[in-house]
Every structure is written in C-alpha cells, then in structure tokens.
PDB file of C-alpha atoms in Angstrom:
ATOM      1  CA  UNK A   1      56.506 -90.875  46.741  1.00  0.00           C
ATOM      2  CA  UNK A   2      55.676 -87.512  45.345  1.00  0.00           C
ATOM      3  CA  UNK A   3      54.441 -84.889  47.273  1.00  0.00           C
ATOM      4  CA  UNK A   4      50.418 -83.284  45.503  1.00  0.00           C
ATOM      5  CA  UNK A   5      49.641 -79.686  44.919  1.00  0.00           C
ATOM      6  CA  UNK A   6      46.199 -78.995  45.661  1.00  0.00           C
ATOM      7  CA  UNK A   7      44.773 -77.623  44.025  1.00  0.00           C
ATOM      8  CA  UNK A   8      46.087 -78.059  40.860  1.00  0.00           C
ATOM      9  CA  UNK A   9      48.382 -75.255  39.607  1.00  0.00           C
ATOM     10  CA  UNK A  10      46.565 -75.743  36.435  1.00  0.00           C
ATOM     11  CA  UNK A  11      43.380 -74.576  36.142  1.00  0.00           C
ATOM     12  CA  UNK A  12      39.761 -76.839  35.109  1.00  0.00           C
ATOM     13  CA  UNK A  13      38.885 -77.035  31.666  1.00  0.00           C
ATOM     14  CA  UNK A  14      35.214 -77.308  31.273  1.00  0.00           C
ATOM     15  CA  UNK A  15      32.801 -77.629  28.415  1.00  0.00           C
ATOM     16  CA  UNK A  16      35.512 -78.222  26.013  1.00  0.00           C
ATOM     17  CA  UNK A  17      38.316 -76.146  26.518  1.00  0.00           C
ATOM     18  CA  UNK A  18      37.125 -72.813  28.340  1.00  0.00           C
ATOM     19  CA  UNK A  19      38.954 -72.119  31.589  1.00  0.00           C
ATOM     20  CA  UNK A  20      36.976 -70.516  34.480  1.00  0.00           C
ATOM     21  CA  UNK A  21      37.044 -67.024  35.211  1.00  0.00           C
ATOM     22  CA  UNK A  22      40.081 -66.000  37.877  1.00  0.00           C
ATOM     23  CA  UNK A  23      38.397 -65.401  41.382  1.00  0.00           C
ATOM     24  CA  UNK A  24      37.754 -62.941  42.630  1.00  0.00           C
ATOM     25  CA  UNK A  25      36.727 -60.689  40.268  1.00  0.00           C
ATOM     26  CA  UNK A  26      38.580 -57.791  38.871  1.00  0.00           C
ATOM     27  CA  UNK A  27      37.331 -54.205  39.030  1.00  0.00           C
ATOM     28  CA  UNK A  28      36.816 -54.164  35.734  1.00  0.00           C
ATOM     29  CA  UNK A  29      34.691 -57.560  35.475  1.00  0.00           C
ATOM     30  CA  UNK A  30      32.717 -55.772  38.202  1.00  0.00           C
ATOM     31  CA  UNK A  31      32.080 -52.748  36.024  1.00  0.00           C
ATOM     32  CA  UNK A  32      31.104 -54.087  33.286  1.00  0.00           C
ATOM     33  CA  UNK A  33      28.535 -56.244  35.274  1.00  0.00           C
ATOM     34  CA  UNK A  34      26.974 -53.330  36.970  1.00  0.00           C
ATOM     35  CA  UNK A  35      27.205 -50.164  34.859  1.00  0.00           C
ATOM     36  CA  UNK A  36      23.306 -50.433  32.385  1.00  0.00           C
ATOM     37  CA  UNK A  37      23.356 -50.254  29.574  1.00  0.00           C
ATOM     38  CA  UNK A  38      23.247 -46.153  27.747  1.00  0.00           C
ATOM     39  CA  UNK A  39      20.260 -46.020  26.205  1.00  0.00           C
ATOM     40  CA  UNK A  40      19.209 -41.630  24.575  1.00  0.00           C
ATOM     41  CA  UNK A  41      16.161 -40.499  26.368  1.00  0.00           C
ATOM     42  CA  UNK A  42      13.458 -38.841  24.074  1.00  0.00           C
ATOM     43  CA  UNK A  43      13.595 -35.131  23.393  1.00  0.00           C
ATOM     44  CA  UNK A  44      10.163 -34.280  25.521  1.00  0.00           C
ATOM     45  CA  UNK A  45      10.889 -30.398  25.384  1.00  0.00           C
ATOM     46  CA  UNK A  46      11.495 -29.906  21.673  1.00  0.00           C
ATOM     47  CA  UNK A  47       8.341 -32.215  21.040  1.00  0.00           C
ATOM     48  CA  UNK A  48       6.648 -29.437  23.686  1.00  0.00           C
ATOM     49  CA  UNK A  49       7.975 -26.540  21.991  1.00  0.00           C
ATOM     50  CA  UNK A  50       7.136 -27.913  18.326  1.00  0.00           C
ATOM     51  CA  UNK A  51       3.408 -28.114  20.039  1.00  0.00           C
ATOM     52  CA  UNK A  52       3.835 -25.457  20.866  1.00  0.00           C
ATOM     53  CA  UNK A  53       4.346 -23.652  17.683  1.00  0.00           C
ATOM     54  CA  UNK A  54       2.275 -25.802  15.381  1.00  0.00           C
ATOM     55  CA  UNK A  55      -0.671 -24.814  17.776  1.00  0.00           C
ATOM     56  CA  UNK A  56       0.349 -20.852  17.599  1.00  0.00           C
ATOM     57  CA  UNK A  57       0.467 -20.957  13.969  1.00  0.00           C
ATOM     58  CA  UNK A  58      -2.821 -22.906  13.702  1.00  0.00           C
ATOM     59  CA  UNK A  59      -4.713 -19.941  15.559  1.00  0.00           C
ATOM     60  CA  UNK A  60      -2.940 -17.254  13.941  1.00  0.00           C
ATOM     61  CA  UNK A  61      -3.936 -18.783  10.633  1.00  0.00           C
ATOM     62  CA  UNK A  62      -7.338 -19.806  11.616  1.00  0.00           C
ATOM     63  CA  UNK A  63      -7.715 -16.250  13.033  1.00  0.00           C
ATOM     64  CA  UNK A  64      -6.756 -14.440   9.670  1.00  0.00           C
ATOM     65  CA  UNK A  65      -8.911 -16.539   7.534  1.00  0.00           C
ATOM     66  CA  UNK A  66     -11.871 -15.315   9.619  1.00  0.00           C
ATOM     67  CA  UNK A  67     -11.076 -11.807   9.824  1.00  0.00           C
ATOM     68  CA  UNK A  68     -10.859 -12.257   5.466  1.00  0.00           C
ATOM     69  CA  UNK A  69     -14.235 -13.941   5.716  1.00  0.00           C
ATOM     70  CA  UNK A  70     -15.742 -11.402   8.499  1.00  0.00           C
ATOM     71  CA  UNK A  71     -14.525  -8.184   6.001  1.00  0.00           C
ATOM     72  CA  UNK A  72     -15.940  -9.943   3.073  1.00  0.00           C
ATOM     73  CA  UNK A  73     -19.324 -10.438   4.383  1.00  0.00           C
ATOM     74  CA  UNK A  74     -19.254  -6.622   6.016  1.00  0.00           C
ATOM     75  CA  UNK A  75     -17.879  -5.413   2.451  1.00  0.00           C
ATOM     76  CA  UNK A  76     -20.840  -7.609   0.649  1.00  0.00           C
ATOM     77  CA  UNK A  77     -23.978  -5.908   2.731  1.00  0.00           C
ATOM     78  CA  UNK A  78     -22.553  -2.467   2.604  1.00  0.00           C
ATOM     79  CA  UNK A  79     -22.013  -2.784  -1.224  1.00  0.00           C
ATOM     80  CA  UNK A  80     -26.076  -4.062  -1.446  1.00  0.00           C
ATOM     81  CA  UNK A  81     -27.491  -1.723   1.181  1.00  0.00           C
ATOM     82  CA  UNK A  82     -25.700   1.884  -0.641  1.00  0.00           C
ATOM     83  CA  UNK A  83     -24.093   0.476  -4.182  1.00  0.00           C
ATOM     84  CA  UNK A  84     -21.231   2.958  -3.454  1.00  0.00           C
ATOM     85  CA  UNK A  85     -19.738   4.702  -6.814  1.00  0.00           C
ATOM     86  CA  UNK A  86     -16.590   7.270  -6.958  1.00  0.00           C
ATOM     87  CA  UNK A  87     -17.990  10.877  -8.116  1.00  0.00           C
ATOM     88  CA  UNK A  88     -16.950  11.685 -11.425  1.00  0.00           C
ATOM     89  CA  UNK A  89     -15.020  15.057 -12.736  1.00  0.00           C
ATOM     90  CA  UNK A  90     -15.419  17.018 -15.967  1.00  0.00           C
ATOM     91  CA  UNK A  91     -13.990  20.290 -17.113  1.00  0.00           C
ATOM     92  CA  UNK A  92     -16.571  22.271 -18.411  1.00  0.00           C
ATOM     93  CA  UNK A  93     -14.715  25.513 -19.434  1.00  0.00           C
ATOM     94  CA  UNK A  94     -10.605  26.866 -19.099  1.00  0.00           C
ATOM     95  CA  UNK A  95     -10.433  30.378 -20.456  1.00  0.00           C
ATOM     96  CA  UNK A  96      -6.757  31.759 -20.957  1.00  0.00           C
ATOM     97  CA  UNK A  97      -6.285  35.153 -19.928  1.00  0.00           C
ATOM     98  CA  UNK A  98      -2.556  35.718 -20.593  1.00  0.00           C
ATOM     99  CA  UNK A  99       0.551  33.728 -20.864  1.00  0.00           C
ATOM    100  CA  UNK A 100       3.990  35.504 -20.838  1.00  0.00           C
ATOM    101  CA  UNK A 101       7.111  34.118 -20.911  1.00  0.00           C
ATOM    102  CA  UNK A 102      10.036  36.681 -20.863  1.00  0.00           C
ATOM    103  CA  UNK A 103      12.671  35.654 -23.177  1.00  0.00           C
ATOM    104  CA  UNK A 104      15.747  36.981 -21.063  1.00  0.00           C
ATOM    105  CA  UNK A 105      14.769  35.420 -17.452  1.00  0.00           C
ATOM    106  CA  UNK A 106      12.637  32.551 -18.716  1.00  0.00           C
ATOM    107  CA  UNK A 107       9.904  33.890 -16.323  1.00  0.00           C
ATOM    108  CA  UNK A 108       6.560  33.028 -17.110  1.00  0.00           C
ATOM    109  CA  UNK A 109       3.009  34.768 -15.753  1.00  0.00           C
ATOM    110  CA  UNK A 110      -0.207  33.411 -16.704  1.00  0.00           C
ATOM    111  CA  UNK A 111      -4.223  33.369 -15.634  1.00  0.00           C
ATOM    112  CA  UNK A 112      -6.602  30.749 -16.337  1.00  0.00           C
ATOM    113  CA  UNK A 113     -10.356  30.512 -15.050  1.00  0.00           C
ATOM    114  CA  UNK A 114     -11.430  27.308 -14.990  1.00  0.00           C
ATOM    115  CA  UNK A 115     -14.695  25.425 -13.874  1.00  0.00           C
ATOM    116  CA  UNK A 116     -14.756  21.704 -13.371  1.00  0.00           C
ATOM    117  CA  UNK A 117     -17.962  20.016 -12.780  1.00  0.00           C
ATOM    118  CA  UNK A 118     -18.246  17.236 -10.001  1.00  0.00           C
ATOM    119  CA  UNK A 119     -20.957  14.784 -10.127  1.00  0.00           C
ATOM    120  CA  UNK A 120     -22.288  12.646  -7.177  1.00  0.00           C
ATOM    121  CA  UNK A 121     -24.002   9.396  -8.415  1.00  0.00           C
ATOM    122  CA  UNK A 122     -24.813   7.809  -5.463  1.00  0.00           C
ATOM    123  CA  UNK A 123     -28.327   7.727  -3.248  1.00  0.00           C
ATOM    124  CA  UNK A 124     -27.092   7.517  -0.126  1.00  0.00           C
ATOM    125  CA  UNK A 125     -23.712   8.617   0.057  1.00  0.00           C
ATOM    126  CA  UNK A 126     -22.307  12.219   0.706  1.00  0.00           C
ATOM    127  CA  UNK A 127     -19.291  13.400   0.291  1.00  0.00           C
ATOM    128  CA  UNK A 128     -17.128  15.779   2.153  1.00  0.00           C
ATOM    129  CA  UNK A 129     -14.094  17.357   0.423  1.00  0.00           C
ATOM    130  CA  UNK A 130     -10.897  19.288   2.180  1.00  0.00           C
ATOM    131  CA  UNK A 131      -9.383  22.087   0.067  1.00  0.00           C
ATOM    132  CA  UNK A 132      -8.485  20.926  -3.230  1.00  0.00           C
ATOM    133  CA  UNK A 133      -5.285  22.118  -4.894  1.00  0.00           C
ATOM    134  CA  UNK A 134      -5.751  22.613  -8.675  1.00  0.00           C
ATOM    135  CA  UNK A 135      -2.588  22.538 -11.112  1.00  0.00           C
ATOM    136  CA  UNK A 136      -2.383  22.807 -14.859  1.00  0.00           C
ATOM    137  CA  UNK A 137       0.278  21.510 -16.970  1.00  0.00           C
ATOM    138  CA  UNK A 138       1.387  22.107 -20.401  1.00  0.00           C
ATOM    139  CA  UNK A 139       3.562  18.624 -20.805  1.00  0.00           C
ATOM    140  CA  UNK A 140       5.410  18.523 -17.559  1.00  0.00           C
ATOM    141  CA  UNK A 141       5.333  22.346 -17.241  1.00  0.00           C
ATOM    142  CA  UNK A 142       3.935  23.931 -14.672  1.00  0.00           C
ATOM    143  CA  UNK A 143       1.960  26.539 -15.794  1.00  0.00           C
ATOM    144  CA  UNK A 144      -0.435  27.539 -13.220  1.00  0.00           C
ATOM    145  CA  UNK A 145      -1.590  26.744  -9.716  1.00  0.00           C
ATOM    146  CA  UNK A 146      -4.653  27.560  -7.445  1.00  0.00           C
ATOM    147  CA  UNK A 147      -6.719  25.834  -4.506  1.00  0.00           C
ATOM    148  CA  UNK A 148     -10.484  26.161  -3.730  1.00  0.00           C
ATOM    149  CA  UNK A 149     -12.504  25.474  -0.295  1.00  0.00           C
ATOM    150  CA  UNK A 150     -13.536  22.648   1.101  1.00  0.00           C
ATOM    151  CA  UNK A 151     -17.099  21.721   0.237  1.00  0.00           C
ATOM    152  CA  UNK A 152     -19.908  18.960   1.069  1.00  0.00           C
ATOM    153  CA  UNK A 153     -20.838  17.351  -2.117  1.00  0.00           C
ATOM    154  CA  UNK A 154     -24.853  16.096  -1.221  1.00  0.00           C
ATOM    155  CA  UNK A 155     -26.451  12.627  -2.915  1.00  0.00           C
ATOM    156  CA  UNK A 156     -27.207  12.478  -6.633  1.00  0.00           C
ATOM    157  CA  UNK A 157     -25.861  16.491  -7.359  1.00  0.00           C
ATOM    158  CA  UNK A 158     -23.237  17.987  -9.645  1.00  0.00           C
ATOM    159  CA  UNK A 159     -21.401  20.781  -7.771  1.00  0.00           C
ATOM    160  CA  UNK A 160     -19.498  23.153 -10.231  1.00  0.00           C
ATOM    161  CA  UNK A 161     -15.893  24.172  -8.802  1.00  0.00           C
ATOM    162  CA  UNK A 162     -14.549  27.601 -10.440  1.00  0.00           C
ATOM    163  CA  UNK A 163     -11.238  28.667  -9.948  1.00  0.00           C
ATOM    164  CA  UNK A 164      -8.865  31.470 -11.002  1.00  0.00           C
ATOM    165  CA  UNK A 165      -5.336  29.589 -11.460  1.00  0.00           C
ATOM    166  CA  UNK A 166      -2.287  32.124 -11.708  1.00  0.00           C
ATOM    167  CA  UNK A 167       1.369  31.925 -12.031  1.00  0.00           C
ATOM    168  CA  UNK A 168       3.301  34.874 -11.385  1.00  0.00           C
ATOM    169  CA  UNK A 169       7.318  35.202 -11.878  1.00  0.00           C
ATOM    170  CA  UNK A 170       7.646  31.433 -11.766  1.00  0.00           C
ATOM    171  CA  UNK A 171      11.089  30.873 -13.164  1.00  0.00           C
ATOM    172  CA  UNK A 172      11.442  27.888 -15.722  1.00  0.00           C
ATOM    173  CA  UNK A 173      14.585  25.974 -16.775  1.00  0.00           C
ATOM    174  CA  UNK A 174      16.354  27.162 -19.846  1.00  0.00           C
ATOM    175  CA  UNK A 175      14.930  23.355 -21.611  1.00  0.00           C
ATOM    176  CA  UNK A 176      11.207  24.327 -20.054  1.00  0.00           C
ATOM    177  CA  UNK A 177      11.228  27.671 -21.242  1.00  0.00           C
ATOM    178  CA  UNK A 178      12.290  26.417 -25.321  1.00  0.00           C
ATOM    179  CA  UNK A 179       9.548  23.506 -25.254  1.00  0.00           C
ATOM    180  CA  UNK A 180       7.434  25.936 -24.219  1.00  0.00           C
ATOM    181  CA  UNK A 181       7.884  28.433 -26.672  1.00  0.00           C
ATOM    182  CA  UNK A 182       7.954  26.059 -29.168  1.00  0.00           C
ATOM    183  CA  UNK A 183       4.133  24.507 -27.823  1.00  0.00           C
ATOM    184  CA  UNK A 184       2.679  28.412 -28.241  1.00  0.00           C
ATOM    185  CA  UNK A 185       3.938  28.577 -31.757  1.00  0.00           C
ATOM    186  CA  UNK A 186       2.266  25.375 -32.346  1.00  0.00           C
ATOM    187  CA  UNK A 187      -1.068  25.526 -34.939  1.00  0.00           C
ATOM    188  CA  UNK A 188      -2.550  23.227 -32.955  1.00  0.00           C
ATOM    189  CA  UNK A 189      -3.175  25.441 -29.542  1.00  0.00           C
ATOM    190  CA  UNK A 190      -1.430  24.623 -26.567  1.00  0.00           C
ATOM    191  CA  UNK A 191      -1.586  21.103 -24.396  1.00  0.00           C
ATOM    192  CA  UNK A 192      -3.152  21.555 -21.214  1.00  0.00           C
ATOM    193  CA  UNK A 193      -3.287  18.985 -18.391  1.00  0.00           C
ATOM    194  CA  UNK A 194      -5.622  19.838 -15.249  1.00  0.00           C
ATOM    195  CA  UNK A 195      -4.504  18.031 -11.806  1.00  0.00           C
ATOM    196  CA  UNK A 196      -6.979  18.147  -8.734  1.00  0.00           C
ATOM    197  CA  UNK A 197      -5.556  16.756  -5.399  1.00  0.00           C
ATOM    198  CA  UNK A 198      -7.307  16.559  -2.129  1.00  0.00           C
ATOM    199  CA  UNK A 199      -9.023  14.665   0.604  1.00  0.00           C
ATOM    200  CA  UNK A 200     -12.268  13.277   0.963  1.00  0.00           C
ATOM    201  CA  UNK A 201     -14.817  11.438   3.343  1.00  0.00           C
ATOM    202  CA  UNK A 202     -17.604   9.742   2.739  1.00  0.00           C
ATOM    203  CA  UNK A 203     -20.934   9.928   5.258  1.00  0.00           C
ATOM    204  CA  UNK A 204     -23.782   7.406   5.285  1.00  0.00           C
ATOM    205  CA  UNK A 205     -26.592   8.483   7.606  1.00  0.00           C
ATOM    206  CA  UNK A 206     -23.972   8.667  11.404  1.00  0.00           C
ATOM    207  CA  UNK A 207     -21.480   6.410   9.631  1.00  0.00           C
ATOM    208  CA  UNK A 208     -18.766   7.930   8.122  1.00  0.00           C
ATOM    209  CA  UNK A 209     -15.327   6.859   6.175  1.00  0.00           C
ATOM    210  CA  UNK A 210     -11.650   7.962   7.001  1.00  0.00           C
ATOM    211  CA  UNK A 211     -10.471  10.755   4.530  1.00  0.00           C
ATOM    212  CA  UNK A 212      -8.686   8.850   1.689  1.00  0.00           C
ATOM    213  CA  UNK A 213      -6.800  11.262  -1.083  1.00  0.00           C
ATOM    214  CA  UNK A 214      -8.082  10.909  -4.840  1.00  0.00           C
ATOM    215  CA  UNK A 215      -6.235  12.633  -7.655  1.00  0.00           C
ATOM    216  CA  UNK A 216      -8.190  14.085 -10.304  1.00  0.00           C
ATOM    217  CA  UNK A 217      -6.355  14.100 -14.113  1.00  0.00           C
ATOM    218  CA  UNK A 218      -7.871  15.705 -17.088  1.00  0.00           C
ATOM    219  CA  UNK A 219      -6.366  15.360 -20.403  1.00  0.00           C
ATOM    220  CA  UNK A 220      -6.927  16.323 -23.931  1.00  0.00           C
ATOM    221  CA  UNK A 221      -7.161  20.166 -23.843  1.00  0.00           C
ATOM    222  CA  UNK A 222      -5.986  22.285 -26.092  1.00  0.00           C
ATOM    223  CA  UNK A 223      -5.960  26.155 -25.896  1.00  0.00           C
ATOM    224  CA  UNK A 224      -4.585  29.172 -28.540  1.00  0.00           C
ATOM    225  CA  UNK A 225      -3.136  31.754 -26.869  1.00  0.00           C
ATOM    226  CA  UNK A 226      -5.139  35.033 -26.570  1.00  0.00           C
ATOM    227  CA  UNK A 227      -5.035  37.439 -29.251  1.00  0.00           C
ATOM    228  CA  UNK A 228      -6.195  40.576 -27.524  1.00  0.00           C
ATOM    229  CA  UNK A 229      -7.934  41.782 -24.656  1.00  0.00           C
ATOM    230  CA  UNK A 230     -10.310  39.147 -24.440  1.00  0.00           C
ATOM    231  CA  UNK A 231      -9.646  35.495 -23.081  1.00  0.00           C
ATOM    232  CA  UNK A 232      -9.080  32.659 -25.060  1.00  0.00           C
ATOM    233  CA  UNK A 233     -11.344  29.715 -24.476  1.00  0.00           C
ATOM    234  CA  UNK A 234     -10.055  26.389 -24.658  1.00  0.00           C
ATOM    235  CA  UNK A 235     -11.273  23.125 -26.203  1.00  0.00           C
ATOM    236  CA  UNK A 236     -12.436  20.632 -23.673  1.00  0.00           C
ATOM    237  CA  UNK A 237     -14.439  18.312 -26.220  1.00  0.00           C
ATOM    238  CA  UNK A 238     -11.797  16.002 -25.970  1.00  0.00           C
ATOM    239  CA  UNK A 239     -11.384  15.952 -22.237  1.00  0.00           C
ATOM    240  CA  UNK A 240     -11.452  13.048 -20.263  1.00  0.00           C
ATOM    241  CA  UNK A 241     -10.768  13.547 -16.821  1.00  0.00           C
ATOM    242  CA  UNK A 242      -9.578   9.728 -14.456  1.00  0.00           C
ATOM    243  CA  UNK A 243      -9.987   9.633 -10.901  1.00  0.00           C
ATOM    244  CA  UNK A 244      -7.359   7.952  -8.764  1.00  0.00           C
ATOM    245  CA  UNK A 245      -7.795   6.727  -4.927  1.00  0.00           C
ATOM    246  CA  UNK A 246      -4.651   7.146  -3.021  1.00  0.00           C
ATOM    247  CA  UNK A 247      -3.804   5.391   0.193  1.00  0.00           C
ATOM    248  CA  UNK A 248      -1.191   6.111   2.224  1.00  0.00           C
ATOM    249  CA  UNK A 249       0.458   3.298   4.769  1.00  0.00           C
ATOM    250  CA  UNK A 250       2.910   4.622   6.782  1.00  0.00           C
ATOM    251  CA  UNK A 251       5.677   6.446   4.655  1.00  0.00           C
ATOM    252  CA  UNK A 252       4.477   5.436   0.986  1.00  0.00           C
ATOM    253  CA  UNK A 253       1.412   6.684  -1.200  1.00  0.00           C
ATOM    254  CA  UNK A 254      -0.409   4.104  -2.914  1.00  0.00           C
TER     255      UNK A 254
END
C-alpha cells in the first residue's frame, strides 16, 4: 500500500491547461496590482500664461487702433475748423557786392544783400519764427552766411526778410577754389543756391504747436560778378524756392 502526498506535488490545471498562481503572492505580483496606472496631467499654467498673453496683446492692439482712430478724428476737425497751409518763400532780390578769391591762399571774401519774401496763407494761423540762419551756395560752395531775428509772421501777410550775408577769409580747398574760379569765368553768371534754416511754431487763438524745423531751398539764380563800384543784381526769375518740415526723434532729423 502506497503512502499519498497531499496535496499533490503537482499543481491543478484548470480551464485547459493554465496552472494557478503560486500563493502567496510575490512582491512583485503585489506591485503591479497596486501601483495606478501613469497617466500626464494637463499643463494648467502654460494654458494660464498663454491667457495670459493672448489677452495682453488683445488690449495693447485694441488700444493702438483707438489711439489711430482718436488722432484721425482730432486731425480731421482741426484740418476743417483752420485748413492749415505751410507759408511759402520767394527771393525777391540778391545783389552781389564783391567776391574775391585770392589766388595764393584760396581765401575768398564776399557780400550779398538779399531779401526773401515770406507769405502767410492761412486765416487763422500765426506763425512764430526763431532766428533763421541764411546760407548761399554756389554748387556745394559755401559762399556766404548770415542770420536774421526771430519774428511773428501774422494771418494772411507777406513779411519781407533782408539780410546782409558776408564771408570774410573763409579758406576753400584747393578743388573748391578751381570750380570756383572756373563758375566766375562762366558767360552764364554765377549759380547761386539760398538755404534758410530755423524753427517755427504755429498759434491758433491759446492753442499753440511745438517748434518743428523747416528748411527753406531756393534754386535757379544766377548772378555776374560786379564790374565796378556798384552791386551786381542777380536773376531770380527762375527761382523756385521748396520748403521742407524737419522732425527730429531722438538722435536723427527727419
């Protein structure tokens, strides 16, 4: 008679074939059973901070787009309450006195007498003026500079400006000094350019405008050099003077 092993040293098969787990459990059955399962948590800051920004830049946007519109509309009544226009600039009369250039130093003296007429066109706009520098130019030569006072400029009035422009001892480069010579010699009278620089405000009853600077150009005069003792007067038929705002931001002149 045989002696039994219970239970049997070989384990249950059940459901076909699949032997039962071992018991107890092994640490790593049990850690598999109770660790849960990973699962990524949404990113709720970055979604806060994109918000975030979206909503900044919606303002800022929405904040310079009504600023634009608030400018137009301001720009729009005070353009059809005082139909602003620049004042315009003419030069009525340049009389050379004497222009010497010395033909060992290159030195050159000269006198010119000028008178530029300034015309306000507008109703309801005056214009105030800070000293105004005056240069004239033969090419890129400088051949004479001068500066007149400062001066109100009233509504619808032409204001004439007079001027005595001089240049004594200036010293020119040897290639200034030969296309210089060689302009005087010319049949044709000398080229003459006439620069006006300055600052100006403009006042509409108590309201009144930041100084902006204009430049003032006048081209197409010619003038023969003086024979004698008496001046030569120069052609301005021709002249056609362009007026220039300039804005400065900062550093740079616009």
């Amino acid at each position: 008679m045989t002696d039994r092993v219970y239970p049997s040293a070989k384990p249950a098969v059940v459901n076909g074939g699949a032997a039962n787990p071992s018991f107890p459990a092994t640490k790593a059955q049990l850690y598999g059973a109770t660790r849960p399962t990973y699962r990524p948590q949404p990113h709720h800051r970055r979604r806060s901070r994109r918000r975030c920004c979206c909503t900044f830049f919606f303002w800022l946007i929405l904040t310079v787009l009504i600023l634009l519109l608030l400018i137009g509309v301001a720009g729009t009544v005070f353009y059809l309450l005082y139909r602003p226009h620049h004042p315009t600039f003419t030069v009525t009369s340049l009389k050379l006195s004497y222009l010497n250039l010395t033909s060992s130093s290159n030195t050159l003296n000269s006198r010119f007498d000028i008178t530029v007429s300034a015309t306000n066109p507008n109703k309801k706009i005056l214009f105030a003026y800070d000293p105004t520098s005056i240069t004239i130019l033969s090419g890129d030569i400088d051949v004479g500079d001068g500066t007149v006072p400062g001066f109100q400029h009233p509504k619808k009035n032409t204001t004439l400006i007079k001027a005595s422009i001089l240049s004594s001892g200036h010293a020119l480069q040897s290639d200034e000094a030969s296309r210089l010579k060689s302009s005087m010699k010319s049949k044709n009278g000398l080229p003459l350019k006439v620069n006006l620089e300055t600052k100006v405000k403009a006042k509409m009853g108590n309201l009144k405008t930041p100084k902006v600077g204009i430049r003032v150009s006048c081209d197409g005069i010619r003038v023969t050099l003086p024979s004698g003792k008496k001046p030569a007067t120069a052609s301005t038929s021709n002249g056609k003077c362009d007026v220039d705002v300039r804005f400065k931001i900062w550093k740079w002149t616009i």
